[in-house]
Short mmCIF file of C-alpha atoms (C1' of nucleotides) in Angstrom, two decimals:
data_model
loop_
_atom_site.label_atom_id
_atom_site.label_comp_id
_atom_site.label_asym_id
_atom_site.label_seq_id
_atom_site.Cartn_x
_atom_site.Cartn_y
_atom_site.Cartn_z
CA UNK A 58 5.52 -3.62 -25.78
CA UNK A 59 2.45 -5.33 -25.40
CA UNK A 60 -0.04 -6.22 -28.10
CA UNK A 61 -2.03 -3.70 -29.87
CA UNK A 62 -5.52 -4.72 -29.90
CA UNK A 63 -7.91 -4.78 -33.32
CA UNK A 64 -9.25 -1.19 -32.50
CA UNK A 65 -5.68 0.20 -32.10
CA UNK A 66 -4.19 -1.26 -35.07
CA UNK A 67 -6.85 -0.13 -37.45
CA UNK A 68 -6.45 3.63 -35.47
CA UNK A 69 -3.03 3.51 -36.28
CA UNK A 70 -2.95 2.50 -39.68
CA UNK A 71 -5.80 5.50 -40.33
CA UNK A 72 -3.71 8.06 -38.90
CA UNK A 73 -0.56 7.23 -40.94
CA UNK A 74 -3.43 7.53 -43.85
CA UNK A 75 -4.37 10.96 -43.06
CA UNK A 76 -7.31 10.40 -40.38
CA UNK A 77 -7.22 13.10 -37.30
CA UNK A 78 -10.02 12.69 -35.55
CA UNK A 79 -11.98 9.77 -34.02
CA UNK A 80 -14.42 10.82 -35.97
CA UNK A 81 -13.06 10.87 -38.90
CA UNK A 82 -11.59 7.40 -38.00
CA UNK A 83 -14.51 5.70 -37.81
CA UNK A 84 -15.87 7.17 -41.37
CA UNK A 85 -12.74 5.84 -42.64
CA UNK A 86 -13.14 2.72 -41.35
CA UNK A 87 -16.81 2.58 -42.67
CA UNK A 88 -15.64 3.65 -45.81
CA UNK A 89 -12.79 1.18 -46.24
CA UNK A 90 -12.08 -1.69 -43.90
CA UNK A 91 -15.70 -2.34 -42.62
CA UNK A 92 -15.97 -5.21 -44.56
CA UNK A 93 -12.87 -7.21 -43.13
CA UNK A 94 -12.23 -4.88 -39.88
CA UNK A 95 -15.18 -3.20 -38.48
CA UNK A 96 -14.70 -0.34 -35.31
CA UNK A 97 -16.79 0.95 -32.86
CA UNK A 98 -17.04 4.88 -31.35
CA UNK A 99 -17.68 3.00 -28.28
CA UNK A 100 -13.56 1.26 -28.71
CA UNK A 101 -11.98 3.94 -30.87
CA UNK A 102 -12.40 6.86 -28.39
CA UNK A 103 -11.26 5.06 -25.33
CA UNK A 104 -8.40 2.96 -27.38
CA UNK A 105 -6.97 6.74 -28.69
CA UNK A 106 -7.23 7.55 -24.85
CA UNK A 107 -5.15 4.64 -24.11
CA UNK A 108 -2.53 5.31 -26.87
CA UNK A 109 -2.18 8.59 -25.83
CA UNK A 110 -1.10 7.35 -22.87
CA UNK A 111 0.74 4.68 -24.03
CA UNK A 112 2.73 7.41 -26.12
CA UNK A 113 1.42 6.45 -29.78
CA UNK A 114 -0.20 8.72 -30.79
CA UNK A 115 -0.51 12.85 -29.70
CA UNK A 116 -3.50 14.62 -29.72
CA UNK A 117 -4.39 18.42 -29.75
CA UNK A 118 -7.18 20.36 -29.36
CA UNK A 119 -8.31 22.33 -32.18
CA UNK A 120 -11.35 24.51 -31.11
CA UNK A 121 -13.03 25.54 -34.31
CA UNK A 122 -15.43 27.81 -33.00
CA UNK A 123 -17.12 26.49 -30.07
CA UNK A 124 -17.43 22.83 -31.57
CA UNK A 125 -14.77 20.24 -29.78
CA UNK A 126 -12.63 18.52 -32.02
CA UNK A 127 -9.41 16.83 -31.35
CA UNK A 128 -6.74 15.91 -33.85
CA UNK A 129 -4.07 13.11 -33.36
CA UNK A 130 -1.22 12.05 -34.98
CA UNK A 131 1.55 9.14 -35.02
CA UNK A 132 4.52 10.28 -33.12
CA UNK A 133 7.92 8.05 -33.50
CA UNK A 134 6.46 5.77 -31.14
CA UNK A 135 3.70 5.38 -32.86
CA UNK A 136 4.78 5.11 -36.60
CA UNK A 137 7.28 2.10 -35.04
CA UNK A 138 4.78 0.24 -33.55
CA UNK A 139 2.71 0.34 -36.40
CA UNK A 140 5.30 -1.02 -39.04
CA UNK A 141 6.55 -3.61 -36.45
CA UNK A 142 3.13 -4.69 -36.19
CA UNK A 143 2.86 -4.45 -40.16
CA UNK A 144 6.01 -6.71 -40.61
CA UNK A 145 5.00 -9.74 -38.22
CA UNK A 146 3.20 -12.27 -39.35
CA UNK A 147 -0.54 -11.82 -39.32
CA UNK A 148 -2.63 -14.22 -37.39
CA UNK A 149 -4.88 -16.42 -39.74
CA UNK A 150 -8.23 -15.01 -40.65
CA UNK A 151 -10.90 -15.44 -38.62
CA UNK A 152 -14.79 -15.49 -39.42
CA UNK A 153 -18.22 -15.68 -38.26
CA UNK A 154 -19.93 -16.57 -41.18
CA UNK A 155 -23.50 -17.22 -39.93
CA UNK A 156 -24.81 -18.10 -43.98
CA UNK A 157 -22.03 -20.69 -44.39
CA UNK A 158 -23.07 -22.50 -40.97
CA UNK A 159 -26.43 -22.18 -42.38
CA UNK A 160 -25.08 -24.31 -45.39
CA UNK A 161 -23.63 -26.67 -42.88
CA UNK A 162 -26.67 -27.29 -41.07
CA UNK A 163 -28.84 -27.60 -43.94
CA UNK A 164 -29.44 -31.06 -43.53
CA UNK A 165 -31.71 -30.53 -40.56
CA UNK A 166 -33.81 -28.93 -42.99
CA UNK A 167 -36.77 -31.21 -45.17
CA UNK A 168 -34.92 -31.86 -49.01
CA UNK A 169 -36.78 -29.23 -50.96
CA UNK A 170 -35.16 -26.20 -48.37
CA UNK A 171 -31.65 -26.95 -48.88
CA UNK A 172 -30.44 -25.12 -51.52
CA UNK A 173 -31.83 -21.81 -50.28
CA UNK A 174 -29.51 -22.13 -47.93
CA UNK A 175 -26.52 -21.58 -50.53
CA UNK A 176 -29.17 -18.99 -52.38
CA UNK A 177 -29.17 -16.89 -49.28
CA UNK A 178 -25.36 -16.77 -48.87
CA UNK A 179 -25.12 -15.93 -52.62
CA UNK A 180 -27.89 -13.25 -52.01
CA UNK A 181 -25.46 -11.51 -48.97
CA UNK A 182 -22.46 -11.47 -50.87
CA UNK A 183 -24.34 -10.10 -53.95
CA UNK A 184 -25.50 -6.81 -51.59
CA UNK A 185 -21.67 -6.72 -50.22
CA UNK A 186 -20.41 -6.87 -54.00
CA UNK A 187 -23.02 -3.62 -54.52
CA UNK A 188 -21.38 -1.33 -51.61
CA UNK A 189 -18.07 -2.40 -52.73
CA UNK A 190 -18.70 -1.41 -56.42
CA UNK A 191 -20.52 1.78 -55.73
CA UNK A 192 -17.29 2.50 -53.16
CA UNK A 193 -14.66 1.68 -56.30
CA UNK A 194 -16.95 3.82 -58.50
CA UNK A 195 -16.23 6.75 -56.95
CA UNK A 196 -12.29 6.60 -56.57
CA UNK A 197 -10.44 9.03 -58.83
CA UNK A 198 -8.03 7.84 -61.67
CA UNK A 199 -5.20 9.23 -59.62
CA UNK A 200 -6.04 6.74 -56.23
CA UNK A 201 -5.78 3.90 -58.31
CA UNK A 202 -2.49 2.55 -57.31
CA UNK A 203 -2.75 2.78 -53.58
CA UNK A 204 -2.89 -0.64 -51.29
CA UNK A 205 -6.07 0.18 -49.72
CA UNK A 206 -7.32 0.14 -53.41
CA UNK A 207 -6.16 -3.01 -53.74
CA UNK A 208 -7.91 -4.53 -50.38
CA UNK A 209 -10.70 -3.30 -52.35
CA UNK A 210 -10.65 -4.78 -55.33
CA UNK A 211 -10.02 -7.99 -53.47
CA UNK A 212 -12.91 -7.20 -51.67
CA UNK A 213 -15.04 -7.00 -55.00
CA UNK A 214 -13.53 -10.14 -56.17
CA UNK A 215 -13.37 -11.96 -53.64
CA UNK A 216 -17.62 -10.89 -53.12
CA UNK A 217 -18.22 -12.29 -56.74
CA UNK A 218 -16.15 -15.57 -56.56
CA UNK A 219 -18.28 -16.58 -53.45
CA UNK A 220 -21.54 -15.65 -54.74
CA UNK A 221 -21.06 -17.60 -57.93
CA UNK A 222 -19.82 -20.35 -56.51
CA UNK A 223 -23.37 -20.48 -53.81
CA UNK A 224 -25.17 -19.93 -57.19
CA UNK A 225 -23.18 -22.63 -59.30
CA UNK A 226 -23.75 -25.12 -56.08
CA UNK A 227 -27.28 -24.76 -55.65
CA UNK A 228 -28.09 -24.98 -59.12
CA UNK A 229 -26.09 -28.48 -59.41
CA UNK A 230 -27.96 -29.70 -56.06
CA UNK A 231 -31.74 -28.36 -57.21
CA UNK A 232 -32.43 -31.40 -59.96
CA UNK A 233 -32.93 -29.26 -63.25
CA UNK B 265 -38.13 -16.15 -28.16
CA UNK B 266 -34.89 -14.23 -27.54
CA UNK B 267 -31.81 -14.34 -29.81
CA UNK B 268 -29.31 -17.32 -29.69
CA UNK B 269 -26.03 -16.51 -29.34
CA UNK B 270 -23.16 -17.71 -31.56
CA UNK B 271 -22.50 -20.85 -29.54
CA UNK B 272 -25.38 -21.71 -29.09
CA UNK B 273 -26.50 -21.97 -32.87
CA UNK B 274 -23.75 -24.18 -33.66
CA UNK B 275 -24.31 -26.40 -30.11
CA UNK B 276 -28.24 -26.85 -31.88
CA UNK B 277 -27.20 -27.96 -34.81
CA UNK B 278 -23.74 -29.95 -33.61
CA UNK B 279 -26.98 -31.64 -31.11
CA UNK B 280 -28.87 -32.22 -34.18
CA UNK B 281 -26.10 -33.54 -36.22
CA UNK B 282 -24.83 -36.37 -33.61
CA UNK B 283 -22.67 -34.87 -31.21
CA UNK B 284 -23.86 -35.63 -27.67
CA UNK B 285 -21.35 -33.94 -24.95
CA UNK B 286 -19.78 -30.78 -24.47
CA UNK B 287 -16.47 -32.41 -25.39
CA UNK B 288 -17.39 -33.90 -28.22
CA UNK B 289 -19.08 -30.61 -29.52
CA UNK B 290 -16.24 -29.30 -29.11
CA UNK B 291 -14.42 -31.85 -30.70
CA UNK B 292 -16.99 -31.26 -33.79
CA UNK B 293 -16.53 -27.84 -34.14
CA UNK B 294 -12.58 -28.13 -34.17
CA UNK B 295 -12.89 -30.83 -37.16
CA UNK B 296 -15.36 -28.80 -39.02
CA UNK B 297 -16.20 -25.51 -38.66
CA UNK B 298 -13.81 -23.93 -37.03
CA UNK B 299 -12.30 -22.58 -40.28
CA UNK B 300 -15.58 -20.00 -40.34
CA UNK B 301 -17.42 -20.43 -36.42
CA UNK B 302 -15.22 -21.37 -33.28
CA UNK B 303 -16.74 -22.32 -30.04
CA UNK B 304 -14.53 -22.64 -26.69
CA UNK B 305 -15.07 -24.67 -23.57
CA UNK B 306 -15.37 -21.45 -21.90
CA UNK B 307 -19.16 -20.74 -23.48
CA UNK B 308 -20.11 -24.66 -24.41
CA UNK B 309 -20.30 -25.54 -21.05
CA UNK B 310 -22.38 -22.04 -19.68
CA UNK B 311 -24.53 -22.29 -22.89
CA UNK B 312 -25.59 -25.74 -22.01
CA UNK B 313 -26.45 -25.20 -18.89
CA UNK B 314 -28.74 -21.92 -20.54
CA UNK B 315 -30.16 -23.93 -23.47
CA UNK B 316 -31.07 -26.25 -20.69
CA UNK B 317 -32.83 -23.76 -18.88
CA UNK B 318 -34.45 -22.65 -21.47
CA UNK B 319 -35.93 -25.99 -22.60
CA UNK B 320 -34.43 -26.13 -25.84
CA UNK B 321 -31.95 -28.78 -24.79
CA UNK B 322 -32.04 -31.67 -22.11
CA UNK B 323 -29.04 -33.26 -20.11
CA UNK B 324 -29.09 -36.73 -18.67
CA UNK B 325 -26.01 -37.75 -16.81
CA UNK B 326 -23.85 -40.69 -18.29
CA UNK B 327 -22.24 -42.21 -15.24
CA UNK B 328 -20.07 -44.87 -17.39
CA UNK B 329 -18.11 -46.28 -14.64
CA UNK B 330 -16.88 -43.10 -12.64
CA UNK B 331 -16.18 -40.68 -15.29
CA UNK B 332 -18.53 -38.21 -15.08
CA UNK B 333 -20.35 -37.35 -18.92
CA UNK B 334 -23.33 -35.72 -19.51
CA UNK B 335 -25.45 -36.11 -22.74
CA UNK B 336 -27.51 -33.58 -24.41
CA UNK B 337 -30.11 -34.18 -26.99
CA UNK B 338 -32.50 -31.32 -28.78
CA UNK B 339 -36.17 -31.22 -27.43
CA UNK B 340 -39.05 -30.67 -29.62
CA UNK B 341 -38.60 -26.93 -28.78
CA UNK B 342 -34.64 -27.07 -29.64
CA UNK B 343 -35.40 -28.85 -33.05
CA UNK B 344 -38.00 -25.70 -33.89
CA UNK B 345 -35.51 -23.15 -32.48
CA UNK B 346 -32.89 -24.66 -35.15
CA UNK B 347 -35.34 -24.42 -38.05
CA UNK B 348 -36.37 -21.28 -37.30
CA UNK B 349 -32.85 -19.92 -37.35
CA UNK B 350 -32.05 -22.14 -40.35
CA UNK B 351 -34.83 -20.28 -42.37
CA UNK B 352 -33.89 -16.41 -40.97
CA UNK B 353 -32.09 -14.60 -43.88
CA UNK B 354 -28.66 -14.83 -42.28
CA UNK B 355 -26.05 -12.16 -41.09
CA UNK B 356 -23.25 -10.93 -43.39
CA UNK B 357 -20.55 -12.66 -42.53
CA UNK B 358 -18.34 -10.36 -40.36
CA UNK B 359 -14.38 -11.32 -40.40
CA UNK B 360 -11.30 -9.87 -38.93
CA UNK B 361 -8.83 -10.49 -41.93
CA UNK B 362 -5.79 -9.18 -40.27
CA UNK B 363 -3.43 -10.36 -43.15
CA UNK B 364 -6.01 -8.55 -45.30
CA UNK B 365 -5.69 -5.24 -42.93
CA UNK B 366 -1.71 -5.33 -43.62
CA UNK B 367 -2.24 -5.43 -47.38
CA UNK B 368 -4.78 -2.48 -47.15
CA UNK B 369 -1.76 0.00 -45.43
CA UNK B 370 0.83 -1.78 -47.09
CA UNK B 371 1.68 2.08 -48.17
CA UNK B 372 3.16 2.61 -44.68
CA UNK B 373 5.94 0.15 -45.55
CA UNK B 374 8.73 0.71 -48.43
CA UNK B 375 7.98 0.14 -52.13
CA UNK B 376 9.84 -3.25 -51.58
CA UNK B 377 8.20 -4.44 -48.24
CA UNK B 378 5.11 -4.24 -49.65
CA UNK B 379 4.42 -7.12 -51.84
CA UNK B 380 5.33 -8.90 -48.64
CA UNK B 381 1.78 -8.36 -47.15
CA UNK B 382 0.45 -10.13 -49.77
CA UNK B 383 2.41 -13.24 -50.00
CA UNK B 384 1.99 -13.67 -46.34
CA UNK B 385 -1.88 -13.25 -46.77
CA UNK B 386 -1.45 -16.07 -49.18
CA UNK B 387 0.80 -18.08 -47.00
CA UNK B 388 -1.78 -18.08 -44.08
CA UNK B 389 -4.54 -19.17 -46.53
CA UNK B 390 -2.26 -21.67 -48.34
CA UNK B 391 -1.89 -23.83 -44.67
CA UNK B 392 -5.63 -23.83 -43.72
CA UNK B 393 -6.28 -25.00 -47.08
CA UNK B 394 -3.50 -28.08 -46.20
CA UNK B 395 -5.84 -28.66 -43.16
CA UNK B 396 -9.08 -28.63 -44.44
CA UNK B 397 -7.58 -30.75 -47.23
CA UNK B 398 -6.68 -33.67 -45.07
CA UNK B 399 -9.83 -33.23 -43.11
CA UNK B 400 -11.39 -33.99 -46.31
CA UNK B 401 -8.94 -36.96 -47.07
CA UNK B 402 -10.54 -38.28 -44.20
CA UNK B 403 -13.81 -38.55 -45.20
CA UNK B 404 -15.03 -41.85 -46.32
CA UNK B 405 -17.57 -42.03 -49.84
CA UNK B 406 -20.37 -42.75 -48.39
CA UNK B 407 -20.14 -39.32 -46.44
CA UNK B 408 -19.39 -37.45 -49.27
CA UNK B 409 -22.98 -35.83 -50.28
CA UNK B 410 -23.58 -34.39 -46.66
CA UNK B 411 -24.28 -30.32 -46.23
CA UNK B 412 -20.93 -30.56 -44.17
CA UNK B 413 -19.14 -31.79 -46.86
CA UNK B 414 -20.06 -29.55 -49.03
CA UNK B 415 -19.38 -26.56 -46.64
CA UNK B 416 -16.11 -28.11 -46.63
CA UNK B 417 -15.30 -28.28 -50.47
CA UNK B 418 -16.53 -24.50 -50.07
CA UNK B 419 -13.56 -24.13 -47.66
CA UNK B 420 -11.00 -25.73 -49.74
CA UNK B 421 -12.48 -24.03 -52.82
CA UNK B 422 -12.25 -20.61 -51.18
CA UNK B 423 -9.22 -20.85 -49.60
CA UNK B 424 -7.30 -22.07 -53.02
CA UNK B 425 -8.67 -18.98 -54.50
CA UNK B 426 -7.86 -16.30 -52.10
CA UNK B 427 -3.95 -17.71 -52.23
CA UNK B 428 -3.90 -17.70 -56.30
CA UNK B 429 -5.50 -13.99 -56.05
CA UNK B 430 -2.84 -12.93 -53.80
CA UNK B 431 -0.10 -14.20 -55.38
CA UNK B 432 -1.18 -13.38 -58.75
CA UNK B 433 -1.14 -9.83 -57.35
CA UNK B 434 2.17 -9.83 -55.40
CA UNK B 435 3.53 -11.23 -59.29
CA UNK B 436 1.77 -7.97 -60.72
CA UNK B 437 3.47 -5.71 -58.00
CA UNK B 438 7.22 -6.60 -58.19
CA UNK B 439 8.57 -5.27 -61.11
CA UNK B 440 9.23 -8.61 -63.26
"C1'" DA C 40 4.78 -45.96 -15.38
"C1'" DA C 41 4.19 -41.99 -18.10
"C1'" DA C 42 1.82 -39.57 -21.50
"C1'" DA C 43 -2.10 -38.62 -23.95
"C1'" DT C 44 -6.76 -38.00 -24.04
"C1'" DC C 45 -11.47 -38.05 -22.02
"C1'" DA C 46 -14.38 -35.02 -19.57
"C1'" DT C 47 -16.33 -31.24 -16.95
"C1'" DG C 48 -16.30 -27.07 -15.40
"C1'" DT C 49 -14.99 -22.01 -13.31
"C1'" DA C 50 -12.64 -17.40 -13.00
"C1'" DA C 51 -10.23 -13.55 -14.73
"C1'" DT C 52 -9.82 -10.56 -18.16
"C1'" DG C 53 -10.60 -7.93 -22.04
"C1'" DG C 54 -12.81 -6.30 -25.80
"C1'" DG C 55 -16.76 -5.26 -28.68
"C1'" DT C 56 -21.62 -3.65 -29.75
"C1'" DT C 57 -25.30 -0.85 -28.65
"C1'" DA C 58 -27.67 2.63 -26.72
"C1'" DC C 59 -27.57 6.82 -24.63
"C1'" DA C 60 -26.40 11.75 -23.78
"C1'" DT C 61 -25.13 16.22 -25.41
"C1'" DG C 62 -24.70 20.04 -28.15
"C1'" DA C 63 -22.79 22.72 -32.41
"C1'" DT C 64 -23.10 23.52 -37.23
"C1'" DT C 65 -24.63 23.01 -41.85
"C1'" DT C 66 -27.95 22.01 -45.41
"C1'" DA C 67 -32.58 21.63 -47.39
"C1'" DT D 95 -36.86 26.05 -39.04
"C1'" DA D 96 -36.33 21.26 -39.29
"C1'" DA D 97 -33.35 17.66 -40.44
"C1'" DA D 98 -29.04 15.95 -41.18
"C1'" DT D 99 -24.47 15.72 -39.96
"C1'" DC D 100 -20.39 16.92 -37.13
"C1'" DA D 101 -18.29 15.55 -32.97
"C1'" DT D 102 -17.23 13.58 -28.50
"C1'" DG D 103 -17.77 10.63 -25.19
"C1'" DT D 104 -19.81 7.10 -21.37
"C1'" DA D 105 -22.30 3.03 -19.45
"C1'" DA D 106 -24.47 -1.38 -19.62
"C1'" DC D 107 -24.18 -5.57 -21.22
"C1'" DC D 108 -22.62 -9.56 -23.40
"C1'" DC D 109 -19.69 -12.72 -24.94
"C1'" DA D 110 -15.31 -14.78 -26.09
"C1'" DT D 111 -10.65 -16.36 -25.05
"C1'" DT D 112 -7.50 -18.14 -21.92
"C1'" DA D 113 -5.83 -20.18 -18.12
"C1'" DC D 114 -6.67 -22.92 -14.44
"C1'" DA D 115 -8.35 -26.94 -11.67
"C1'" DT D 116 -9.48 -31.70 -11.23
"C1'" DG D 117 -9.52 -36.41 -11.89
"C1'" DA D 118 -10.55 -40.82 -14.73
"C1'" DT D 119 -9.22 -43.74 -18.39
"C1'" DT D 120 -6.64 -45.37 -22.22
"C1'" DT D 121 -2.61 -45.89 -24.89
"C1'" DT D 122 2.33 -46.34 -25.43
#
DNA sequence: AAAATCATGTAATGGGTTACATGATTTA
DNA sequence: TAAATCATGTAACCCATTACATGATTTT
C-alpha cells in the first residue's frame, strides 16, 4: 500500500464523517480543516478518481433530476486504510508562516519598523481567531463532544495564544 | 515587479543577514527557520540563478584553490525588493498539521484509541521544542537581542504551549 | 585511509493552486 | 429575471521534494 497523499487523507477522513460528494468535501473542508489542511477541487476530484481505482472508496451516480451528482463512500478497503493511516505516527507539522519570517527578517528594516512586524502577525491571527469563533458559534449543544470540535477549539486557542504573545512582544520591544 | 516565490524571500533576507552561498543558505535555513519556512537545494540553486537574472542578486565566483564556490550578495534592487516584501501585510500562515488532522477524526478510532492522537500531537511538538532548545543553547549573549532570536524564543514558546494544551486535553479525555 | 563535510548543481516526479468551462437549480 | 449556489471536472503552471551525480577538502 503506498502512501496516501494530503488530498486523500483529508477525503477519507470526510467520508467516514458523512461527506458524499466532492462537493460537499470541499465545503467540509472549508468549514473545518482549512485552517491546518486546506484542499483544492482541482486535487479532490482527480484524488476520488484515483481512489476509486485504487478500491477506497465507491462511488454512484445519483441523478437528481438532470443535475450530476456523485456520491462515494468508504468501502472495507477504505475504512482500513484510513485507521492505519490514523494509528501511525504523524509526520511533524509543517508551516509556511510568511508573518513569522517577517519577524525574522525584521532587522533589515530601520529601528522604528520593527515591531510592526510582530503587530502584523498579531493582526492575522486576530482575523483567524474571528472565523474560528463565528464557526464555534454556530455548533449545537449536542456536537459539542465530537474530535473535530476539539481541533477547533484548539484552533481558537491556539489563534489567541499567538496573537497575544506578537502583542505582549512588541509592546516590550516599542520603549513605552 | 512580479511575486517572489517562497525561496526566494528567505534567500533575500538569508543574503541580507550574512549568508553568502547556496550551501550556506541552506545551512541557515536548517539552523533557523526551518521549524516555520524550509528551502531545499533543489530550488536554492534555480532561484539563484533567477534572482540573478533578475538583478536582484549578483554572483561572483570564489575559486579558493579548486573548489568551486560562488558568492551572492543583494544589489541595490535586491535590498528594495526585501523591504518591500518586509512592509506587505503578510499571508496567513498556511500549515499542514497532520498530527492535528488525526485529532480532528479521532471519532473514526475507538473511545480508547482516541486520546492517542493527542498525545502523539504533543509528542511531535515536545521534540522540536528539544531542538530549537539547544539551537538556542547555542547562542552566545551578545546575540541574544537579534529579530532571529526572538523568532526563536517564539518557537520554543509556541511549541511548549501546543504540548501542555494537548496533554492537558488527552488528561481531560481519559476517564481519571 | 576512510569518513564526514564542503560545494554545486540537475532530473524525475508529484502534488497543489488557480483559472477556466459548463450547465442546472434555487433564492431574492 | 438576475444572482447566487450547486455541481463536476480539466488544463496550465508552478514549485517543492527527493534522489542522483560529481569531486574537493578536512577531520578522525
Amino acid at each position: 500500500m503506498q502512501e496516501l497523499s494530503a488530498t486523500a487523507k483529508v477525503i477519507l477522513g470526510m467520508l467516514h464523517h458523512g461527506a458524499r460528494s466532492g462537493y460537499e468535501i470541499k465545503q467540509a473542508v472549508d468549514r473545518s480543516t482549512r485552517f491546518f489542511w486546506n484542499a483544492s477541487y482541482g486535487r479532490i476530484y482527480p484524488e476520488l478518481k484515483r481512489l476509486e481505482e485504487l478500491g477506497l472508496v465507491e462511488g454512484t451516480a445519483e441523478a437528481t433530476g438532470e443535475r450530476a451528482r456523485r456520491s462515494f463512500a468508504l468501502t472495507a478497503t477504505g475504512r482500513d486504510a484510513l485507521e492505519g493511516w490514523m494509528r501511525e505516527r504523524p509526520a511533524a507539522c509543517e508551516m509556511r508562516h510568511e508573518a513569522l519570517l517577517k519577524v525574522f527578517f525584521a532587522d533589515a528594516l530601520p529601528p522604528g519598523e520593527r515591531p510592526q512586524r510582530l503587530l502584523d502577525m498579531a493582526a492575522g491571527h486576530r482575523e483567524k481567531l474571528a472565523e474560528l469563533r463565528a464557526v464555534e458559534a454556530g455548533i449545537p449543544e449536542s456536537a459539542r463532544a465530537s474530535s473535530a470540535v476539539t481541533a477547533l477549539r484548539f484552533g481558537i486557542e491556539f489563534n489567541e495564544w499567538v496573537a497575544s504573545w506578537c502583542e505582549r512582544e512588541a509592546g516590550d520591544h516599542d520603549g513605552t
